[in-house]
XYZ file of C-alpha atoms in Angstrom:
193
model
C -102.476 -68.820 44.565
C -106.186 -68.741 43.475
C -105.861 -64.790 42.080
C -102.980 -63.010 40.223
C -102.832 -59.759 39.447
C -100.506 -58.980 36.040
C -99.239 -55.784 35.773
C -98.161 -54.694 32.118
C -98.641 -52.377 29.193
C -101.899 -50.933 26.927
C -99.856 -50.852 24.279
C -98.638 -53.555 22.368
C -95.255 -52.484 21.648
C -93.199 -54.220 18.885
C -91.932 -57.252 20.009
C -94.106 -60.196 18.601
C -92.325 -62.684 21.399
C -94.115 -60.363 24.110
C -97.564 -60.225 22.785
C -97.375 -64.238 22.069
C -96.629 -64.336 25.640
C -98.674 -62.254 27.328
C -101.766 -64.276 25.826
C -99.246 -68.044 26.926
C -99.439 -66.543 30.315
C -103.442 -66.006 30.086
C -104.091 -69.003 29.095
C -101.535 -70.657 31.639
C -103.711 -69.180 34.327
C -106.828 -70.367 33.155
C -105.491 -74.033 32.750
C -103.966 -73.525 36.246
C -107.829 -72.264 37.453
C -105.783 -69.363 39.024
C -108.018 -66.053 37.972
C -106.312 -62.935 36.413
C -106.913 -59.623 38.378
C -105.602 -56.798 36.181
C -106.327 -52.979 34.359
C -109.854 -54.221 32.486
C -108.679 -52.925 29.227
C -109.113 -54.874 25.737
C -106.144 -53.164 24.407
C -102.684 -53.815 24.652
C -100.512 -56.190 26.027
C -103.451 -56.194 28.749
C -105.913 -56.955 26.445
C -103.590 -60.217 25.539
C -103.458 -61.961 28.633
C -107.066 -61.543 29.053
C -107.784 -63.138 25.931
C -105.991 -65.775 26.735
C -107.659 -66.311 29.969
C -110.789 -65.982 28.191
C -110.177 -68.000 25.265
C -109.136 -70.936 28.299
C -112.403 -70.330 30.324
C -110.743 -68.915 33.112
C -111.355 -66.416 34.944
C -110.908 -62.197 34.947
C -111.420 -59.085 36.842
C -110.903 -56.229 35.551
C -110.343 -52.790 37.786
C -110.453 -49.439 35.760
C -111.059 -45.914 37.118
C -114.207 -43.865 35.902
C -111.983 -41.332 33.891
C -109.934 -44.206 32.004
C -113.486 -45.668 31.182
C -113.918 -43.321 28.287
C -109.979 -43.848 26.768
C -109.433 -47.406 27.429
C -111.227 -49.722 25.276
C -112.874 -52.064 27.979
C -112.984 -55.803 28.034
C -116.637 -56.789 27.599
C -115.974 -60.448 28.173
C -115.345 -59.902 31.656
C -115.768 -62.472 34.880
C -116.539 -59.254 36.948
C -115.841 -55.447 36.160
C -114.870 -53.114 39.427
C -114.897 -49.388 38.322
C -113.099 -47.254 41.237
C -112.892 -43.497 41.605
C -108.767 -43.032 40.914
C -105.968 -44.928 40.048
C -104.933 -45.543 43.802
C -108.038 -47.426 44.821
C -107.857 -49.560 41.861
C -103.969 -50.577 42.985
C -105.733 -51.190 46.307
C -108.368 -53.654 45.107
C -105.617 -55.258 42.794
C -103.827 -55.709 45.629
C -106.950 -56.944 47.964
C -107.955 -59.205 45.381
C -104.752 -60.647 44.506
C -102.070 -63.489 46.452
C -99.402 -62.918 43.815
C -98.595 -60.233 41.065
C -96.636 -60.960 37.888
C -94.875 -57.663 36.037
C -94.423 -58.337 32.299
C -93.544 -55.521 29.805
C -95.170 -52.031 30.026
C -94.516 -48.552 30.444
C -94.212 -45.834 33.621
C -97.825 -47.319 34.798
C -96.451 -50.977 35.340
C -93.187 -49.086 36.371
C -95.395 -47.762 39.029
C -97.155 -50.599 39.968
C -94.486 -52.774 40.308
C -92.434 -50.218 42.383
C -95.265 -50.007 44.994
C -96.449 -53.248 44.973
C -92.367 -54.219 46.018
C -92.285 -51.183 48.068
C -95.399 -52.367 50.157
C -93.680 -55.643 50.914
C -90.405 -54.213 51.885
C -92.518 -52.451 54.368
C -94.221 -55.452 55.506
C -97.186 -54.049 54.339
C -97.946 -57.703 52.686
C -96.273 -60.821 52.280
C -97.600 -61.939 48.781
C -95.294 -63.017 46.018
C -93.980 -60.575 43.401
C -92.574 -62.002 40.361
C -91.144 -60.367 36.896
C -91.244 -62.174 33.630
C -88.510 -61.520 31.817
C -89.712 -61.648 28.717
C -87.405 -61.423 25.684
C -84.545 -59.858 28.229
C -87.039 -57.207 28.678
C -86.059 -55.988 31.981
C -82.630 -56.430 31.837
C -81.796 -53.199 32.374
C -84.152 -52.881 35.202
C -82.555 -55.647 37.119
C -79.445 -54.523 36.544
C -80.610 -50.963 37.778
C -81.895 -52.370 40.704
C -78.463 -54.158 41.730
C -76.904 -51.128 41.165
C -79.405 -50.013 43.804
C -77.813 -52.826 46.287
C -74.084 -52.010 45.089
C -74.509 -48.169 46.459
C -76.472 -48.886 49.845
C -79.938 -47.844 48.755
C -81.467 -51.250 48.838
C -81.184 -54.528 50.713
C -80.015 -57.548 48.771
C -82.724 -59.326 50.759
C -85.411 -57.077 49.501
C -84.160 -57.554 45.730
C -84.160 -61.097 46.592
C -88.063 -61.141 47.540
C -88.309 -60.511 43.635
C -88.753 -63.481 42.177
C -87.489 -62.993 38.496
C -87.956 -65.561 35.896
C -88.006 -65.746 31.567
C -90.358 -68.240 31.404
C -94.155 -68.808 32.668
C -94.235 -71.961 34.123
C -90.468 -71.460 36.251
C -92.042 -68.345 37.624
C -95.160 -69.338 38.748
C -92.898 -72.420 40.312
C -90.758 -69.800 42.098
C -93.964 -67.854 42.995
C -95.552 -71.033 44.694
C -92.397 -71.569 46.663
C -92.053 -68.051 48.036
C -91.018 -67.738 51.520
C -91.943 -64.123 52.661
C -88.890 -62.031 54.507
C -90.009 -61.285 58.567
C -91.904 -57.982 58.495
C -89.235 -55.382 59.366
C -89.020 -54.763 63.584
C -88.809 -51.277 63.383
C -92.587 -50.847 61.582
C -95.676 -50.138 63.311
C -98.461 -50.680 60.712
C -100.930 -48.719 63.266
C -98.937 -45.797 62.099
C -99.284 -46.205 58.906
C-alpha cells in the first residue's frame, strides 16, 4: 500500500489514548513511506495524524469541499491540497487516491465514510483493504452492532469478515497487507451501476 486514506473525527474528543494515537499512526505511515490521504483539516483528531505524518516527513493529501473551506481550519503544511465541489466527490478522490482506508474514532462523518467505503466493496465496487483501529475499545459497540447485523440475516459473515479490525497500528496494517479480497459478487453488473 503506497496511499491510505484515514477516516476519523474533527474533533478531538476526550480520550487522551486516541489523540496520542492518531498522531502514532501518522507518524507510522510516514516511517512506512505509505502517504496519508484524508479530510485536509488541522483540527481534530484529523489534524493529529497529519501532524504526525508531517512531523515524520511523510507524505499528505488533503481533500476538502469549497463550503468546509471556510469552517475547517485547513492544514497549510500540506504535500498537495484537492478542493472538490461536495462531500461526495471528495469520498471519490479518497477513494481514487487510496489502496487501503483505516477508520479510527469520529463521529456520523467517519460513520459515513466507513459505511460506504465497506458498502462499495460488498458490491465489488473495489477490492482495497478496509481496516478499523480499535482504539481504546472504541468501536466496541459498533462491532458488536454489526454482528448483530449477521445474527438477524442482514449481513454476510463474509462481508463482516472483509473488515479487518485491529487495537493496535502495526497488527492492522499487518492484517491490511495480507488482505485477500472476497470474489466480486456474480449477480453485479458494474455497467449498471
Amino acid at each position: 500500500m503506497k496511499n491510505i486514506s484515514v477516516f476519523c473525527g474533527s474533533s478531538e474528543g476526550n480520550d487522551q489514548e486516541i489523540i496520542s494515537i492518531a498522531y502514532q499512526l501518522g507518524k507510522t505511515l510516514a516511517d512506512r513511506n505509505i502517504a496519508l490521504v484524508y479530510g485536509a483539516a488541522k483540527i481534530g483528531i484529523m489534524g493529529k495524524v497529519a501532524q504526525g505524518t508531517i512531523d515524520n516527513n511523510g507524505k499528505t493529501i488533503g481533500v476538502i469541499p469549497h463550503f468546509l473551506k471556510t469552517k475547517e481550519i485547513v492544514h497549510t503544511q500540506l504535500t498537495e491540497l484537492i478542493t472538490t465541489d461536495n462531500m461526495h466527490d471528495r469520498k471519490v478522490i479518497m477513494y481514487d487516491k487510496s489502496d487501503g482506508f483505516i477508520i479510527i474514532p469520529g463521529g456520523f462523518g467517519t460513520m459515513d465514510e466507513f459505511f460506504e467505503i465497506t458498502t462499495w466493496g460488498q458490491l465489488g465496487l473495489h477490492t482495497k483493504p478496509i481496516g478499523i483501529l480499535n482504539i481504546n475499545g472504541y468501536y466496541d459497540a459498533l462491532i458488536s452492532q454489526c454482528k448483530t447485523m449477521v445474527e438477524r440475516g442482514f449481513l454476510k459473515q463474509e462481508n463482516l469478515d472483509a473488515v479487518v479490525i485491529d487495537d493496535t497500528i502495526d497488527g492492522l496494517l499487518e492484517k491490511m497487507n495480507n488482505y485477500v479480497p472476497l470474489p466480486a459478487p456474480k449477480w453485479l453488473n458494474k455497467e449498471r451501476l
